[in-house]
mmCIF file of C-alpha atoms and ligand atoms in Angstrom:
data_model
loop_
_atom_site.group_PDB
_atom_site.id
_atom_site.type_symbol
_atom_site.label_atom_id
_atom_site.label_comp_id
_atom_site.label_asym_id
_atom_site.label_seq_id
_atom_site.Cartn_x
_atom_site.Cartn_y
_atom_site.Cartn_z
ATOM 1 C CA MET A 7 0.000 0.000 0.000
ATOM 2 C CA THR A 8 1.412 3.387 -0.958
ATOM 3 C CA GLY A 9 0.909 6.954 0.196
ATOM 4 C CA ALA A 10 2.294 8.916 3.159
ATOM 5 C CA ALA A 11 -1.268 9.835 4.153
ATOM 6 C CA ARG A 12 -4.607 8.307 3.181
ATOM 7 C CA VAL A 13 -8.120 9.547 3.910
ATOM 8 C CA GLY A 14 -11.269 7.442 4.261
ATOM 9 C CA ILE A 15 -14.974 8.193 4.596
ATOM 10 C CA GLY A 16 -17.630 6.180 6.406
ATOM 11 C CA TYR A 17 -21.421 6.303 6.665
ATOM 12 C CA ASP A 18 -23.877 4.274 8.731
ATOM 13 C CA SER A 19 -27.513 4.311 9.771
ATOM 14 C CA HIS A 20 -29.560 2.210 12.189
ATOM 15 C CA ARG A 21 -33.251 2.006 13.000
ATOM 16 C CA PHE A 22 -34.444 2.475 16.551
ATOM 17 C CA ALA A 23 -36.038 -0.467 18.361
ATOM 18 C CA GLU A 24 -37.924 -0.684 21.660
ATOM 19 C CA GLY A 25 -35.942 -0.596 24.895
ATOM 20 C CA GLY A 26 -32.692 1.067 25.885
ATOM 21 C CA PRO A 27 -29.922 1.742 26.417
ATOM 22 C CA MET A 28 -28.492 2.961 23.129
ATOM 23 C CA VAL A 29 -24.826 2.117 22.469
ATOM 24 C CA LEU A 30 -23.046 4.895 20.558
ATOM 25 C CA GLY A 31 -19.334 5.645 20.426
ATOM 26 C CA GLY A 32 -18.770 2.763 22.864
ATOM 27 C CA VAL A 33 -20.935 4.478 25.500
ATOM 28 C CA ARG A 34 -24.244 3.163 26.876
ATOM 29 C CA VAL A 35 -26.515 6.188 26.535
ATOM 30 C CA PRO A 36 -29.720 6.073 28.621
ATOM 31 C CA ALA A 37 -32.686 6.010 26.204
ATOM 32 C CA GLU A 38 -36.079 4.371 25.653
ATOM 33 C CA VAL A 39 -34.789 2.800 22.436
ATOM 34 C CA HIS A 40 -31.708 0.971 21.197
ATOM 35 C CA LEU A 41 -30.173 0.651 17.739
ATOM 36 C CA ALA A 42 -31.398 -2.402 15.838
ATOM 37 C CA GLY A 43 -28.677 -4.512 14.251
ATOM 38 C CA HIS A 44 -26.777 -7.778 14.273
ATOM 39 C CA SER A 45 -24.101 -6.272 16.534
ATOM 40 C CA ASP A 46 -24.739 -3.718 19.284
ATOM 41 C CA GLY A 47 -25.749 -1.267 16.528
ATOM 42 C CA ASP A 48 -23.069 1.297 17.404
ATOM 43 C CA ALA A 49 -23.357 3.463 14.285
ATOM 44 C CA ILE A 50 -20.439 5.734 15.268
ATOM 45 C CA ALA A 51 -18.083 2.757 15.643
ATOM 46 C CA HIS A 52 -19.376 1.321 12.343
ATOM 47 C CA ALA A 53 -18.893 4.570 10.396
ATOM 48 C CA LEU A 54 -15.354 4.935 11.779
ATOM 49 C CA THR A 55 -14.602 1.290 10.939
ATOM 50 C CA ASP A 56 -15.733 1.904 7.346
ATOM 51 C CA ALA A 57 -13.625 5.082 7.201
ATOM 52 C CA VAL A 58 -10.463 3.233 8.277
ATOM 53 C CA LEU A 59 -11.207 0.432 5.789
ATOM 54 C CA GLY A 60 -11.918 3.010 3.084
ATOM 55 C CA ALA A 61 -8.583 4.751 3.683
ATOM 56 C CA MET A 62 -6.891 1.396 3.033
ATOM 57 C CA CYS A 63 -9.161 0.419 0.076
ATOM 58 C CA GLU A 64 -9.985 -2.729 2.070
ATOM 59 C CA GLY A 65 -13.702 -2.954 1.332
ATOM 60 C CA ASP A 66 -16.293 -2.329 4.025
ATOM 61 C CA ILE A 67 -17.488 -3.540 7.407
ATOM 62 C CA GLY A 68 -19.946 -6.012 5.861
ATOM 63 C CA LEU A 69 -17.094 -7.732 4.021
ATOM 64 C CA HIS A 70 -14.955 -8.118 7.148
ATOM 65 C CA PHE A 71 -17.752 -8.811 9.649
ATOM 66 C CA PRO A 72 -20.665 -10.457 7.746
ATOM 67 C CA ASP A 73 -23.977 -10.137 9.589
ATOM 68 C CA LYS A 74 -24.647 -13.835 8.882
ATOM 69 C CA ASP A 75 -21.602 -14.740 10.976
ATOM 70 C CA PRO A 76 -22.693 -15.710 14.522
ATOM 71 C CA ARG A 77 -19.356 -14.409 15.858
ATOM 72 C CA TRP A 78 -20.591 -10.837 15.370
ATOM 73 C CA LYS A 79 -24.062 -11.302 16.886
ATOM 74 C CA ASP A 80 -24.481 -8.688 19.629
ATOM 75 C CA ALA A 81 -20.782 -7.894 19.150
ATOM 76 C CA ASP A 82 -19.149 -4.967 20.920
ATOM 77 C CA SER A 83 -18.535 -2.773 17.876
ATOM 78 C CA LEU A 84 -15.423 -1.240 19.457
ATOM 79 C CA GLN A 85 -13.937 -4.732 19.107
ATOM 80 C CA LEU A 86 -14.652 -4.624 15.364
ATOM 81 C CA LEU A 87 -12.983 -1.213 15.130
ATOM 82 C CA ALA A 88 -10.021 -2.583 17.120
ATOM 83 C CA ARG A 89 -9.627 -5.455 14.608
ATOM 84 C CA VAL A 90 -9.560 -3.001 11.716
ATOM 85 C CA MET A 91 -7.003 -0.871 13.574
ATOM 86 C CA TRP A 92 -4.857 -3.998 13.912
ATOM 87 C CA LEU A 93 -5.129 -4.422 10.127
ATOM 88 C CA ALA A 94 -4.065 -0.773 9.641
ATOM 89 C CA SER A 95 -1.009 -1.276 11.848
ATOM 90 C CA GLU A 96 -0.135 -4.433 9.856
ATOM 91 C CA ARG A 97 -0.275 -2.291 6.698
ATOM 92 C CA GLY A 98 2.048 0.251 8.341
ATOM 93 C CA TYR A 99 -0.481 2.983 9.083
ATOM 94 C CA ARG A 100 -1.743 4.806 12.153
ATOM 95 C CA VAL A 101 -4.563 7.304 12.674
ATOM 96 C CA VAL A 102 -3.807 11.044 12.526
ATOM 97 C CA ASN A 103 -7.328 12.178 13.422
ATOM 98 C CA ALA A 104 -10.971 11.202 13.086
ATOM 99 C CA ASP A 105 -14.126 13.290 12.828
ATOM 100 C CA ALA A 106 -17.722 12.070 13.059
ATOM 101 C CA THR A 107 -21.076 13.829 12.690
ATOM 102 C CA VAL A 108 -24.057 12.094 14.302
ATOM 103 C CA LEU A 109 -27.572 13.018 13.163
ATOM 104 C CA ILE A 110 -29.982 12.130 15.952
ATOM 105 C CA GLU A 111 -33.118 13.759 17.307
ATOM 106 C CA ARG A 112 -33.176 12.131 20.752
ATOM 107 C CA PRO A 113 -31.573 11.346 23.150
ATOM 108 C CA ARG A 114 -29.345 14.392 23.437
ATOM 109 C CA LEU A 115 -25.762 13.192 23.001
ATOM 110 C CA ARG A 116 -23.820 16.239 24.132
ATOM 111 C CA PRO A 117 -23.496 15.081 27.782
ATOM 112 C CA HIS A 118 -21.902 11.842 26.491
ATOM 113 C CA VAL A 119 -19.634 13.185 23.746
ATOM 114 C CA GLN A 120 -16.527 13.530 25.909
ATOM 115 C CA GLU A 121 -16.764 9.898 27.093
ATOM 116 C CA MET A 122 -17.337 8.741 23.480
ATOM 117 C CA ARG A 123 -14.219 10.615 22.338
ATOM 118 C CA GLN A 124 -12.182 8.967 25.100
ATOM 119 C CA ARG A 125 -13.429 5.440 24.298
ATOM 120 C CA LEU A 126 -12.870 5.917 20.553
ATOM 121 C CA ALA A 127 -9.443 7.533 21.019
ATOM 122 C CA GLU A 128 -8.280 4.498 23.016
ATOM 123 C CA VAL A 129 -9.263 2.135 20.210
ATOM 124 C CA LEU A 130 -7.923 4.393 17.433
ATOM 125 C CA GLY A 131 -4.609 4.729 19.287
ATOM 126 C CA VAL A 132 -4.586 8.535 19.419
ATOM 127 C CA GLY A 133 -5.112 11.278 21.992
ATOM 128 C CA VAL A 134 -8.615 12.461 22.728
ATOM 129 C CA ASP A 135 -7.731 15.771 21.043
ATOM 130 C CA CYS A 136 -7.533 13.840 17.738
ATOM 131 C CA VAL A 137 -11.104 12.462 17.840
ATOM 132 C CA SER A 138 -14.123 14.670 17.193
ATOM 133 C CA VAL A 139 -17.773 13.666 17.700
ATOM 134 C CA LYS A 140 -20.425 16.217 16.756
ATOM 135 C CA ALA A 141 -24.148 15.680 17.387
ATOM 136 C CA LYS A 142 -26.852 17.443 15.364
ATOM 137 C CA SER A 143 -30.629 17.120 15.496
ATOM 138 C CA GLY A 144 -32.607 16.049 12.440
ATOM 139 C CA GLU A 145 -34.645 19.279 12.470
ATOM 140 C CA GLY A 146 -37.843 17.208 12.335
ATOM 141 C CA LEU A 147 -37.009 15.885 8.860
ATOM 142 C CA ASP A 148 -36.889 12.329 7.517
ATOM 143 C CA ALA A 149 -36.368 9.233 9.660
ATOM 144 C CA VAL A 150 -33.863 11.030 11.907
ATOM 145 C CA GLY A 151 -36.180 13.935 12.655
ATOM 146 C CA GLU A 152 -39.102 11.571 13.211
ATOM 147 C CA TRP A 153 -37.100 9.814 15.923
ATOM 148 C CA ARG A 154 -36.910 6.534 14.009
ATOM 149 C CA ALA A 155 -33.207 6.307 13.153
ATOM 150 C CA VAL A 156 -29.679 7.614 13.580
ATOM 151 C CA THR A 157 -27.191 8.336 10.806
ATOM 152 C CA VAL A 158 -23.449 8.937 11.141
ATOM 153 C CA GLN A 159 -20.831 10.301 8.768
ATOM 154 C CA ALA A 160 -17.135 9.948 9.578
ATOM 155 C CA VAL A 161 -13.728 10.679 8.084
ATOM 156 C CA VAL A 162 -10.389 9.279 9.190
ATOM 157 C CA LEU A 163 -6.887 10.289 8.130
ATOM 158 C CA LEU A 164 -4.144 7.653 8.259
ATOM 159 C CA GLU A 165 -0.398 8.284 8.017
ATOM 160 C CA ARG A 166 2.499 5.922 7.479
ATOM 161 C CA THR A 167 4.170 4.785 10.697
HETATM 162 ZN ZN1 LIG B 211 -23.972 -0.263 11.562
#
């Protein structure tokens, strides 16, 4: 793999389902709903995982962690991100910084953002000042605004070790 620095983009969305808590950014956020999915539904971890894979042109999260594989049922998504970070280190890359935007109507994420940044920074192998998580409301529009889903966009920059 070539390039002194490589950028990747990730996107993920999950439907809400009855009963909390909601796992986002590796943090259990108190809520009346959780994120439906084969794993714990952590859309921030999934978007970041796709961004790291994208930077390496290594496909996507579904290729590496198929949702038909019982190993990933109810998986801690930070563990999936950690596996992809191991792959990045094998390829000779480390994270420079990561930035994620979460579109969610409720619950309010701001009180949990600092803890999310800390959890994600540990897995990405960087300082907390290199991981950004920004939460925006859906402004009443679409599935996000109708409190039916969350969507996340993320970018990650890798550099050669
Ligand atoms: Zn996902």
